[in-house]
PDB file of C-alpha atoms in Angstrom:
ATOM      1  CA  MET A1422      -5.274 -15.369  -6.263  1.00 44.00           C
ATOM      2  CA  LEU A1423      -5.445 -12.029  -4.529  1.00 45.00           C
ATOM      3  CA  ARG A1424      -6.424 -13.403  -1.132  1.00 46.00           C
ATOM      4  CA  ARG A1425      -3.251 -14.489  -1.419  1.00 43.00           C
ATOM      5  CA  VAL A1426      -0.741 -11.862  -1.709  1.00 42.00           C
ATOM      6  CA  PRO A1427      -1.412 -10.947   2.462  1.00 46.00           C
ATOM      7  CA  ALA A1428      -0.287 -14.218   2.934  1.00 41.00           C
ATOM      8  CA  LEU A1429       2.890 -14.324   0.555  1.00 38.00           C
ATOM      9  CA  ALA A1430       3.977 -10.728   1.505  1.00 46.00           C
ATOM     10  CA  PHE A1431       4.122 -11.969   5.069  1.00 41.00           C
ATOM     11  CA  LEU A1432       6.436 -14.824   4.310  1.00 36.00           C
ATOM     12  CA  LEU A1433       8.580 -12.706   2.620  1.00 40.00           C
ATOM     13  CA  LEU A1434       8.930 -10.216   5.350  1.00 45.00           C
ATOM     14  CA  GLN A1435       9.335 -13.162   7.453  1.00 44.00           C
ATOM     15  CA  GLY A1436      12.387 -14.342   5.145  1.00 41.00           C
ATOM     16  CA  ALA A1437      13.575 -10.964   5.252  1.00 49.00           C
ATOM     17  CA  LEU A1438      13.579 -10.227   8.963  1.00 50.00           C
ATOM     18  CA  ALA A1439      15.187 -14.018   8.939  1.00 44.00           C
ATOM     19  CA  LEU A1440      18.184 -12.837   7.351  1.00 53.00           C
ATOM     20  CA  ALA A1441      18.818 -10.240   8.696  1.00 80.00           C
ATOM     21  CA  LEU A1442      22.146  -9.700  11.139  1.00 91.00           C
ATOM     22  CA  ASP A1443      21.866 -10.854  14.461  1.00 93.00           C
ATOM     23  CA  VAL A1444      22.530  -8.247  17.070  1.00 95.00           C
ATOM     24  CA  PRO A1445      25.312 -10.255  19.385  1.00 94.00           C
ATOM     25  CA  THR A1446      24.574 -10.676  23.019  1.00 93.00           C
ATOM     26  CA  LEU A1447      26.691  -7.825  25.387  1.00 94.00           C
ATOM     27  CA  GLU A1448      28.394  -9.298  27.948  1.00 93.00           C
ATOM     28  CA  ARG A1449      31.340  -6.912  27.679  1.00 95.00           C
ATOM     29  CA  ARG A1450      32.289  -3.561  27.041  1.00 97.00           C
ATOM     30  CA  VAL A1451      34.655  -4.226  24.304  1.00 98.00           C
ATOM     31  CA  THR A1452      33.267  -7.164  21.432  1.00 97.00           C
ATOM     32  CA  ASP A1453      35.534  -8.090  18.948  1.00 98.00           C
ATOM     33  CA  LEU A1454      33.811 -10.401  16.265  1.00 98.00           C
ATOM     34  CA  ALA A1455      36.691  -9.847  13.589  1.00 98.00           C
ATOM     35  CA  GLY A1456      39.653 -10.466  15.718  1.00 97.00           C
ATOM     36  CA  VAL A1457      41.183  -7.376  15.516  1.00 98.00           C
ATOM     37  CA  LEU A1458      42.331  -7.098  19.090  1.00 98.00           C
ATOM     38  CA  SER A1459      44.659  -8.432  20.493  1.00 98.00           C
ATOM     39  CA  ALA A1460      43.190 -10.143  24.295  1.00 97.00           C
ATOM     40  CA  GLN A1461      45.418  -7.253  25.878  1.00 97.00           C
ATOM     41  CA  GLN A1462      44.582  -4.552  23.799  1.00 98.00           C
ATOM     42  CA  ALA A1463      40.804  -5.505  24.599  1.00 98.00           C
ATOM     43  CA  GLY A1464      41.580  -5.754  28.034  1.00 97.00           C
ATOM     44  CA  ALA A1465      43.064  -2.424  28.005  1.00 98.00           C
ATOM     45  CA  LEU A1466      40.232  -0.982  26.264  1.00 98.00           C
ATOM     46  CA  GLU A1467      37.338  -2.656  28.310  1.00 97.00           C
ATOM     47  CA  GLU A1468      39.594  -0.831  31.828  1.00 97.00           C
ATOM     48  CA  LYS A1469      39.600   2.573  30.716  1.00 97.00           C
ATOM     49  CA  LEU A1470      35.666   2.214  29.901  1.00 97.00           C
ATOM     50  CA  ARG A1471      34.969   0.760  33.125  1.00 96.00           C
ATOM     51  CA  ARG A1472      37.270   4.097  34.426  1.00 96.00           C
ATOM     52  CA  LEU A1473      34.482   6.205  32.483  1.00 95.00           C
ATOM     53  CA  GLU A1474      31.488   4.428  33.789  1.00 93.00           C
ATOM     54  CA  GLU A1475      32.841   4.230  37.369  1.00 93.00           C
ATOM     55  CA  THR A1476      33.473   8.358  37.320  1.00 90.00           C
ATOM     56  CA  ASP A1477      30.335   9.758  36.193  1.00 87.00           C
ATOM     57  CA  SER A1478      28.264   6.568  34.984  1.00 89.00           C
ATOM     58  CA  THR A1479      28.573   7.098  31.198  1.00 94.00           C
ATOM     59  CA  GLN A1480      28.854   3.615  29.468  1.00 95.00           C
ATOM     60  CA  VAL A1481      30.288   3.792  26.004  1.00 97.00           C
ATOM     61  CA  ALA A1482      31.304   0.281  24.252  1.00 97.00           C
ATOM     62  CA  VAL A1483      33.026  -0.932  21.075  1.00 98.00           C
ATOM     63  CA  LEU A1484      31.199  -3.220  18.560  1.00 98.00           C
ATOM     64  CA  ILE A1485      33.908  -4.757  15.731  1.00 98.00           C
ATOM     65  CA  ILE A1486      32.414  -7.178  13.249  1.00 98.00           C
ATOM     66  CA  PRO A1487      33.560  -8.491   9.968  1.00 98.00           C
ATOM     67  CA  GLY A1488      30.828  -6.878   7.922  1.00 97.00           C
ATOM     68  CA  LEU A1489      27.930  -5.695   7.792  1.00 97.00           C
ATOM     69  CA  GLU A1490      25.820  -8.627   5.114  1.00 94.00           C
ATOM     70  CA  GLY A1491      24.124  -6.099   3.307  1.00 94.00           C
ATOM     71  CA  GLU A1492      22.443  -4.436   6.112  1.00 95.00           C
ATOM     72  CA  LEU A1493      22.620  -0.462   6.199  1.00 96.00           C
ATOM     73  CA  LEU A1494      25.129   0.939   8.645  1.00 97.00           C
ATOM     74  CA  GLU A1495      22.827   2.985  10.742  1.00 96.00           C
ATOM     75  CA  ALA A1496      19.870   0.913  10.564  1.00 95.00           C
ATOM     76  CA  TYR A1497      21.964  -1.903  12.592  1.00 97.00           C
ATOM     77  CA  THR A1498      23.165   0.454  14.760  1.00 97.00           C
ATOM     78  CA  MET A1499      20.399   1.297  15.770  1.00 95.00           C
ATOM     79  CA  ARG A1500      19.182  -2.049  16.311  1.00 95.00           C
ATOM     80  CA  ILE A1501      22.556  -2.765  18.472  1.00 96.00           C
ATOM     81  CA  ALA A1502      21.692   0.610  20.667  1.00 93.00           C
ATOM     82  CA  GLU A1503      17.818   0.113  21.261  1.00 91.00           C
ATOM     83  CA  SER A1504      18.762  -4.154  22.279  1.00 94.00           C
ATOM     84  CA  TRP A1505      21.848  -2.738  24.063  1.00 95.00           C
ATOM     85  CA  ARG A1506      20.357  -0.090  26.468  1.00 93.00           C
ATOM     86  CA  LEU A1507      23.972   1.365  26.970  1.00 94.00           C
ATOM     87  CA  GLY A1508      23.526   4.645  29.670  1.00 90.00           C
ATOM     88  CA  GLN A1509      21.306   4.544  32.920  1.00 90.00           C
ATOM     89  CA  LYS A1510      17.840   5.088  32.177  1.00 89.00           C
ATOM     90  CA  GLY A1511      16.745   8.695  32.957  1.00 89.00           C
ATOM     91  CA  ARG A1512      20.654   9.760  31.618  1.00 91.00           C
ATOM     92  CA  ASP A1513      20.407   8.301  28.447  1.00 92.00           C
ATOM     93  CA  ASN A1514      24.473   8.643  28.954  1.00 93.00           C
ATOM     94  CA  GLY A1515      25.286   6.197  26.357  1.00 95.00           C
ATOM     95  CA  ALA A1516      27.706   5.368  23.570  1.00 97.00           C
ATOM     96  CA  LEU A1517      28.863   3.079  21.054  1.00 98.00           C
ATOM     97  CA  LEU A1518      31.844   2.837  18.498  1.00 98.00           C
ATOM     98  CA  PHE A1519      30.570   0.600  15.867  1.00 99.00           C
ATOM     99  CA  VAL A1520      33.495  -0.844  12.888  1.00 99.00           C
ATOM    100  CA  ALA A1521      32.458  -3.413   9.876  1.00 98.00           C
ATOM    101  CA  MET A1522      35.751  -4.550   8.946  1.00 98.00           C
ATOM    102  CA  LYS A1523      35.042  -5.955   4.957  1.00 98.00           C
ATOM    103  CA  ASP A1524      32.568  -2.020   4.391  1.00 98.00           C
ATOM    104  CA  ARG A1525      35.116  -0.237   5.539  1.00 98.00           C
ATOM    105  CA  ALA A1526      32.378   1.705   7.817  1.00 98.00           C
ATOM    106  CA  ILE A1527      32.790   3.035  11.038  1.00 98.00           C
ATOM    107  CA  ARG A1528      29.584   4.854  13.433  1.00 98.00           C
ATOM    108  CA  ILE A1529      29.523   6.244  16.981  1.00 98.00           C
ATOM    109  CA  GLU A1530      26.003   6.036  17.795  1.00 97.00           C
ATOM    110  CA  VAL A1531      25.228   8.300  20.577  1.00 97.00           C
ATOM    111  CA  GLY A1532      23.117   8.309  23.299  1.00 95.00           C
ATOM    112  CA  TYR A1533      19.925  10.875  23.670  1.00 94.00           C
ATOM    113  CA  GLY A1534      21.605  12.465  27.210  1.00 94.00           C
ATOM    114  CA  LEU A1535      25.368  12.880  25.325  1.00 95.00           C
ATOM    115  CA  GLU A1536      24.160  14.632  22.265  1.00 95.00           C
ATOM    116  CA  PRO A1537      24.534  18.084  23.464  1.00 95.00           C
ATOM    117  CA  THR A1538      28.367  16.924  24.690  1.00 95.00           C
ATOM    118  CA  LEU A1539      29.102  14.059  21.818  1.00 96.00           C
ATOM    119  CA  THR A1540      27.552  16.323  19.141  1.00 96.00           C
ATOM    120  CA  ASP A1541      27.135  14.824  15.223  1.00 97.00           C
ATOM    121  CA  ALA A1542      29.903  17.308  14.724  1.00 96.00           C
ATOM    122  CA  ARG A1543      32.612  16.108  17.068  1.00 97.00           C
ATOM    123  CA  SER A1544      32.010  12.878  16.664  1.00 97.00           C
ATOM    124  CA  ARG A1545      32.542  13.115  12.625  1.00 98.00           C
ATOM    125  CA  ARG A1546      35.705  15.051  13.756  1.00 97.00           C
ATOM    126  CA  ILE A1547      36.657  11.723  16.112  1.00 98.00           C
ATOM    127  CA  ILE A1548      36.134   9.560  13.250  1.00 98.00           C
ATOM    128  CA  GLN A1549      37.934  11.937  10.679  1.00 98.00           C
ATOM    129  CA  ASN A1550      41.010  12.942  12.975  1.00 98.00           C
ATOM    130  CA  ASP A1551      41.490  10.229  15.660  1.00 98.00           C
ATOM    131  CA  ILE A1552      40.509   7.129  13.719  1.00 98.00           C
ATOM    132  CA  VAL A1553      40.557   7.346   9.714  1.00 98.00           C
ATOM    133  CA  PRO A1554      44.253   8.156   9.344  1.00 98.00           C
ATOM    134  CA  ARG A1555      45.054   4.963  11.958  1.00 98.00           C
ATOM    135  CA  PHE A1556      42.731   2.567   9.740  1.00 98.00           C
ATOM    136  CA  ARG A1557      44.340   3.681   6.730  1.00 98.00           C
ATOM    137  CA  ALA A1558      47.700   2.975   7.552  1.00 98.00           C
ATOM    138  CA  GLY A1559      46.966  -0.319   8.940  1.00 97.00           C
ATOM    139  CA  ASP A1560      46.858   0.520  13.033  1.00 98.00           C
ATOM    140  CA  PHE A1561      43.102  -0.857  13.366  1.00 98.00           C
ATOM    141  CA  PRO A1562      43.611  -1.180  17.263  1.00 98.00           C
ATOM    142  CA  GLY A1563      45.396   2.168  17.163  1.00 98.00           C
ATOM    143  CA  GLY A1564      42.845   3.679  15.587  1.00 98.00           C
ATOM    144  CA  ILE A1565      40.045   2.223  17.900  1.00 98.00           C
ATOM    145  CA  ASP A1566      41.932   3.173  20.878  1.00 98.00           C
ATOM    146  CA  ALA A1567      42.667   6.447  19.683  1.00 98.00           C
ATOM    147  CA  GLY A1568      38.639   6.793  18.670  1.00 98.00           C
ATOM    148  CA  VAL A1569      37.283   5.623  22.184  1.00 98.00           C
ATOM    149  CA  THR A1570      40.119   8.325  23.893  1.00 97.00           C
ATOM    150  CA  GLY A1571      38.474  10.607  21.589  1.00 97.00           C
ATOM    151  CA  ILE A1572      34.931   9.669  22.920  1.00 97.00           C
ATOM    152  CA  ILE A1573      36.350  10.057  26.463  1.00 97.00           C
ATOM    153  CA  ARG A1574      38.036  13.259  26.086  1.00 95.00           C
ATOM    154  CA  THR A1575      34.999  14.919  24.744  1.00 96.00           C
ATOM    155  CA  VAL A1576      31.966  13.568  27.198  1.00 94.00           C
ATOM    156  CA  GLN A1577      34.812  15.140  30.060  1.00 91.00           C
ATOM    157  CA  GLY A1578      35.089  17.937  28.128  1.00 85.00           C
ATOM    158  CA  ASP A1579      38.788  18.247  27.462  1.00 73.00           C
ATOM    159  CA  TYR A1580      38.738  16.903  23.648  1.00 69.00           C
ATOM    160  CA  GLN A1581      40.804  18.926  21.614  1.00 63.00           C
ATOM    161  CA  SER A1582      39.877  18.567  17.719  1.00 56.00           C
ATOM    162  CA  GLY A1583      42.550  18.736  14.360  1.00 56.00           C
ATOM    163  CA  PRO A1584      43.281  21.718  12.744  1.00 50.00           C
ATOM    164  CA  ASP A1585      41.019  20.043  10.026  1.00 46.00           C
ATOM    165  CA  SER A1586      37.796  19.260  11.835  1.00 43.00           C
ATOM    166  CA  GLY A1587      36.172  22.566  10.757  1.00 42.00           C
ATOM    167  CA  ALA A1588      34.724  24.517  13.835  1.00 38.00           C
ATOM    168  CA  GLY A1589      32.261  25.976  12.216  1.00 40.00           C
ATOM    169  CA  ALA A1590      30.296  22.385  11.865  1.00 41.00           C
ATOM    170  CA  ASP A1591      28.412  22.819  15.077  1.00 42.00           C
ATOM    171  CA  LYS A1592      26.449  25.656  13.217  1.00 40.00           C
ATOM    172  CA  PRO A1593      23.859  24.965  10.325  1.00 41.00           C
ATOM    173  CA  SER A1594      21.254  23.894  13.157  1.00 39.00           C
ATOM    174  CA  GLY A1595      21.554  27.519  14.607  1.00 38.00           C
ATOM    175  CA  ILE A1596      20.809  29.378  11.243  1.00 40.00           C
ATOM    176  CA  LEU A1597      18.163  27.102  10.480  1.00 43.00           C
ATOM    177  CA  ASN A1598      16.225  28.377  13.798  1.00 43.00           C
ATOM    178  CA  VAL A1599      17.069  32.544  13.250  1.00 40.00           C
ATOM    179  CA  LEU A1600      15.798  31.552   9.316  1.00 45.00           C
ATOM    180  CA  PHE A1601      12.424  29.983  11.342  1.00 45.00           C
ATOM    181  CA  VAL A1602      12.029  33.054  13.336  1.00 44.00           C
ATOM    182  CA  LEU A1603      12.071  35.937  10.664  1.00 48.00           C
ATOM    183  CA  ILE A1604      10.692  33.590   7.948  1.00 51.00           C
ATOM    184  CA  PHE A1605       8.043  31.631   9.458  1.00 48.00           C
ATOM    185  CA  PRO A1606       5.979  35.365  10.994  1.00 50.00           C
ATOM    186  CA  LEU A1607       5.981  37.089   7.190  1.00 52.00           C
ATOM    187  CA  LEU A1608       4.553  33.055   6.051  1.00 52.00           C
ATOM    188  CA  TRP A1609       1.958  33.341   8.814  1.00 48.00           C
ATOM    189  CA  LEU A1610       1.185  37.244   7.328  1.00 51.00           C
ATOM    190  CA  LEU A1611       0.844  36.236   3.587  1.00 52.00           C
ATOM    191  CA  SER A1612      -1.126  33.145   4.843  1.00 51.00           C
ATOM    192  CA  ILE A1613      -3.645  35.850   6.307  1.00 50.00           C
ATOM    193  CA  THR A1614      -3.449  38.120   3.190  1.00 50.00           C
ATOM    194  CA  GLY A1615      -2.521  35.936   0.061  1.00 53.00           C
ATOM    195  CA  LYS A1616      -4.846  33.353  -1.943  1.00 48.00           C
ATOM    196  CA  TRP A1617      -1.400  31.297  -1.701  1.00 51.00           C
ATOM    197  CA  GLY A1618      -0.303  31.699   1.848  1.00 50.00           C
ATOM    198  CA  GLY A1619      -1.445  28.664   3.438  1.00 50.00           C
ATOM    199  CA  GLY A1620       0.334  26.943   0.562  1.00 53.00           C
ATOM    200  CA  LEU A1621       3.666  28.975   1.324  1.00 51.00           C
ATOM    201  CA  ILE A1622       3.496  28.514   4.733  1.00 52.00           C
ATOM    202  CA  GLY A1623       2.537  24.702   4.624  1.00 52.00           C
ATOM    203  CA  ALA A1624       5.673  23.937   1.601  1.00 52.00           C
ATOM    204  CA  ALA A1625       8.346  26.401   4.084  1.00 52.00           C
ATOM    205  CA  ALA A1626       7.251  24.100   7.406  1.00 51.00           C
ATOM    206  CA  GLY A1627       7.805  20.641   4.657  1.00 53.00           C
ATOM    207  CA  ALA A1628      11.240  22.010   3.729  1.00 50.00           C
ATOM    208  CA  VAL A1629      12.301  23.489   6.721  1.00 48.00           C
ATOM    209  CA  LEU A1630      11.070  21.506   9.508  1.00 48.00           C
ATOM    210  CA  PRO A1631      12.511  18.136   8.695  1.00 48.00           C
ATOM    211  CA  TYR A1632      16.239  19.885   8.606  1.00 44.00           C
ATOM    212  CA  MET A1633      15.413  21.164  12.345  1.00 43.00           C
ATOM    213  CA  PHE A1634      14.257  17.859  13.866  1.00 42.00           C
ATOM    214  CA  ILE A1635      16.126  14.994  11.361  1.00 42.00           C
ATOM    215  CA  ALA A1636      18.536  16.919   9.739  1.00 42.00           C
ATOM    216  CA  ARG A1637      21.647  14.272  11.298  1.00 42.00           C
ATOM    217  CA  SER A1638      21.995  12.537   7.907  1.00 42.00           C
ATOM    218  CA  PHE A1639      22.487  15.148   4.783  1.00 42.00           C
ATOM    219  CA  PRO A1640      20.606  12.945   1.969  1.00 41.00           C
ATOM    220  CA  LEU A1641      17.911  11.959   4.400  1.00 42.00           C
ATOM    221  CA  ALA A1642      17.151  15.837   5.585  1.00 44.00           C
ATOM    222  CA  LEU A1643      17.428  16.316   1.573  1.00 44.00           C
ATOM    223  CA  GLY A1644      15.154  14.306   0.619  1.00 47.00           C
ATOM    224  CA  GLY A1645      12.286  15.009   3.384  1.00 48.00           C
ATOM    225  CA  GLY A1646      12.766  18.606   2.428  1.00 50.00           C
ATOM    226  CA  GLY A1647      11.994  18.253  -0.342  1.00 49.00           C
ATOM    227  CA  LEU A1648       8.813  15.636  -0.250  1.00 49.00           C
ATOM    228  CA  GLY A1649       7.638  17.987   3.014  1.00 50.00           C
ATOM    229  CA  ALA A1650       7.493  20.848   0.451  1.00 50.00           C
ATOM    230  CA  VAL A1651       5.742  19.811  -1.937  1.00 46.00           C
ATOM    231  CA  ALA A1652       3.234  18.028   0.250  1.00 50.00           C
ATOM    232  CA  GLY A1653       3.152  20.685   2.538  1.00 51.00           C
ATOM    233  CA  PHE A1654       2.370  23.355   0.123  1.00 47.00           C
ATOM    234  CA  PHE A1655      -1.182  21.299  -0.635  1.00 49.00           C
ATOM    235  CA  LEU A1656      -1.539  20.444   2.771  1.00 50.00           C
ATOM    236  CA  GLY A1657      -0.889  24.140   3.733  1.00 53.00           C
ATOM    237  CA  ALA A1658      -3.574  25.471   1.491  1.00 50.00           C
ATOM    238  CA  MET A1659      -5.931  22.949   1.948  1.00 51.00           C
ATOM    239  CA  ALA A1660      -6.536  24.096   5.497  1.00 49.00           C
ATOM    240  CA  GLN A1661      -6.341  27.546   4.163  1.00 53.00           C
ATOM    241  CA  ALA A1662      -9.672  26.545   1.896  1.00 50.00           C
ATOM    242  CA  ALA A1663     -10.974  25.053   4.849  1.00 48.00           C
ATOM    243  CA  ALA A1664     -10.769  27.149   7.424  1.00 48.00           C
ATOM    244  CA  LYS A1665     -12.777  30.098   5.253  1.00 50.00           C
ATOM    245  CA  SER A1666     -15.424  27.939   4.264  1.00 48.00           C
ATOM    246  CA  GLY A1667     -15.632  25.907   7.699  1.00 47.00           C
ATOM    247  CA  GLY A1668     -17.263  28.794   9.657  1.00 44.00           C
ATOM    248  CA  GLY A1669     -14.875  31.029   9.909  1.00 42.00           C
ATOM    249  CA  ARG A1670     -16.627  34.306   7.916  1.00 39.00           C
ATOM    250  CA  GLY A1671     -20.101  33.691  10.166  1.00 41.00           C
ATOM    251  CA  GLY A1672     -18.913  36.545  12.910  1.00 41.00           C
ATOM    252  CA  PRO A1673     -16.680  39.187  14.019  1.00 39.00           C
ATOM    253  CA  SER A1674     -15.122  36.752  16.309  1.00 39.00           C
ATOM    254  CA  GLY A1675     -13.173  35.880  13.353  1.00 40.00           C
ATOM    255  CA  GLY A1676     -12.408  31.835  14.203  1.00 40.00           C
ATOM    256  CA  GLY A1677     -11.487  31.321  10.305  1.00 38.00           C
ATOM    257  CA  TYR A1678      -7.856  30.616  11.601  1.00 36.00           C
ATOM    258  CA  THR A1679      -8.545  28.603  14.667  1.00 38.00           C
ATOM    259  CA  GLY A1680      -6.545  25.966  14.995  1.00 40.00           C
ATOM    260  CA  GLY A1681      -5.098  26.506  10.896  1.00 40.00           C
ATOM    261  CA  PHE A1682      -1.185  26.967  11.437  1.00 35.00           C
ATOM    262  CA  PRO A1683      -1.128  24.044  13.976  1.00 39.00           C
ATOM    263  CA  GLY A1684      -3.043  21.853  11.730  1.00 38.00           C
ATOM    264  CA  THR A1685      -0.591  22.560   9.095  1.00 37.00           C
ATOM    265  CA  PHE A1686       2.440  21.080  11.736  1.00 35.00           C
ATOM    266  CA  GLY A1687       0.364  18.583  13.682  1.00 37.00           C
ATOM    267  CA  GLY A1688       2.308  15.423  13.900  1.00 38.00           C
ATOM    268  CA  GLY A1689       4.797  13.778  11.918  1.00 37.00           C
ATOM    269  CA  PHE A1690       8.138  14.967  13.959  1.00 34.00           C
ATOM    270  CA  GLY A1691       8.939  12.276  16.832  1.00 36.00           C
ATOM    271  CA  ARG A1692      12.363  12.899  17.592  1.00 37.00           C
ATOM    272  CA  GLY A1693      14.716   9.895  15.810  1.00 38.00           C
ATOM    273  CA  GLY A1694      12.349   8.976  13.444  1.00 36.00           C
ATOM    274  CA  GLY A1695      11.025   5.998  12.431  1.00 34.00           C
ATOM    275  CA  PHE A1696      14.129   4.302  14.746  1.00 33.00           C
ATOM    276  CA  GLY A1697      12.598   5.266  17.535  1.00 34.00           C
ATOM    277  CA  GLY A1698      10.271   2.618  20.351  1.00 34.00           C
ATOM    278  CA  GLY A1699      11.847   0.234  19.792  1.00 35.00           C
ATOM    279  CA  GLY A1700      10.768  -0.202  16.022  1.00 33.00           C
ATOM    280  CA  PHE A1701      13.438  -2.524  15.762  1.00 33.00           C
ATOM    281  CA  GLY A1702      13.037  -5.783  17.310  1.00 35.00           C
ATOM    282  CA  GLY A1703      10.380  -5.699  19.603  1.00 33.00           C
ATOM    283  CA  GLY A1704      11.291  -4.419  23.317  1.00 32.00           C
ATOM    284  CA  GLY A1705      12.358  -6.822  26.035  1.00 32.00           C
ATOM    285  CA  PHE A1706      15.505  -5.048  26.327  1.00 30.00           C
ATOM    286  CA  GLY A1707      15.306  -4.026  30.396  1.00 32.00           C
ATOM    287  CA  GLY A1708      18.893  -2.753  31.533  1.00 34.00           C
ATOM    288  CA  GLY A1709      21.783  -5.161  32.753  1.00 35.00           C
ATOM    289  CA  GLY A1710      21.291  -9.130  32.276  1.00 33.00           C
ATOM    290  CA  PHE A1711      22.092  -9.881  29.394  1.00 32.00           C
ATOM    291  CA  GLY A1712      23.335 -13.613  28.649  1.00 34.00           C
ATOM    292  CA  GLY A1713      26.033 -14.267  31.963  1.00 36.00           C
ATOM    293  CA  GLY A1714      28.453 -11.684  31.456  1.00 43.00           C
ATOM    294  CA  GLY A1715      29.792  -9.085  34.034  1.00 60.00           C
ATOM    295  CA  PHE A1716      28.339  -6.230  31.684  1.00 72.00           C
ATOM    296  CA  GLY A1717      25.381  -5.027  31.134  1.00 76.00           C
ATOM    297  CA  GLY A1718      23.609  -1.442  29.440  1.00 76.00           C
ATOM    298  CA  GLY A1719      21.535   0.612  32.128  1.00 73.00           C
ATOM    299  CA  GLY A1720      17.998   1.396  30.302  1.00 79.00           C
ATOM    300  CA  GLY A1721      19.658   4.790  27.880  1.00 79.00           C
ATOM    301  CA  GLY A1722      17.820   5.569  25.558  1.00 86.00           C
ATOM    302  CA  PHE A1723      19.015   6.622  21.696  1.00 92.00           C
ATOM    303  CA  GLY A1724      17.979   8.559  19.053  1.00 88.00           C
ATOM    304  CA  GLY A1725      20.099   9.048  16.140  1.00 89.00           C
ATOM    305  CA  GLY A1726      22.373  10.803  17.527  1.00 92.00           C
ATOM    306  CA  GLY A1727      26.517  10.659  16.254  1.00 95.00           C
ATOM    307  CA  SER A1728      28.400  10.285  12.711  1.00 96.00           C
ATOM    308  CA  SER A1729      29.224   7.779  10.079  1.00 97.00           C
ATOM    309  CA  GLY A1730      32.296   7.288   8.168  1.00 97.00           C
ATOM    310  CA  SER A1731      34.342   5.256   6.459  1.00 97.00           C
ATOM    311  CA  TRP A1732      38.225   4.568   5.605  1.00 97.00           C
TER     312      TRP A1732
END
């Protein structure tokens, strides 16, 4: 019976994958599968995005679908981003405006190269200030056009946020960096002199580093920080104990802490988290050549930057 468990698990996994929502073929800059836009409206958006790409090679695409059918929003848009590969290879200057009508879900997915300009906070402002009010009024074509315009103006450096956008929304990462610089030297001293120092520095690392590297989603960062603090405490204490018992007392050169601090933090914080490196669908997405249309992604990379919203 036990021998059948792996086979059963494999079949269940295959079934789950088979039920996953398909990624549409990229054939044009504006893909409307929900019938929200008229042909004229879609054509106007297409032309606007074409001019943007001709100006500075930035590729922006719009995808509107009827519904997510149980898919997680961010996971699905990352699958799209990894498949479509918007932006130029090496510049990663692509972005996706995504709308799921039945789920009332909006997301702007941002390529690596646009993250310094089209930040998470600015993406959120575009959604909340430009798109959501129009969607709530029933003007879906107007909201999509306003979102595209906001993305273009942000990329070109002339987007003006509204009065309710919250100008300080870009600052938390800077505060975390300051805390990192001020607190970690103190914890390092504790790790040398105190019994629980190794555990403290491990806990601090586990709590803070997820916010610094993957805090694009508050719940994700909160959960990662809490688990990281607990795990880091024990790993740090173990690392300190191992360092003290593993020959660190043997001579005046004091090798007890060699590698102890880096060892506490080694690995686990790659950019883009669990979505990096083609984790959703296994490669095969070279730039261009997407199914007979006149438009294809240029090979840009995405790592989870952007923002989500609803109306």
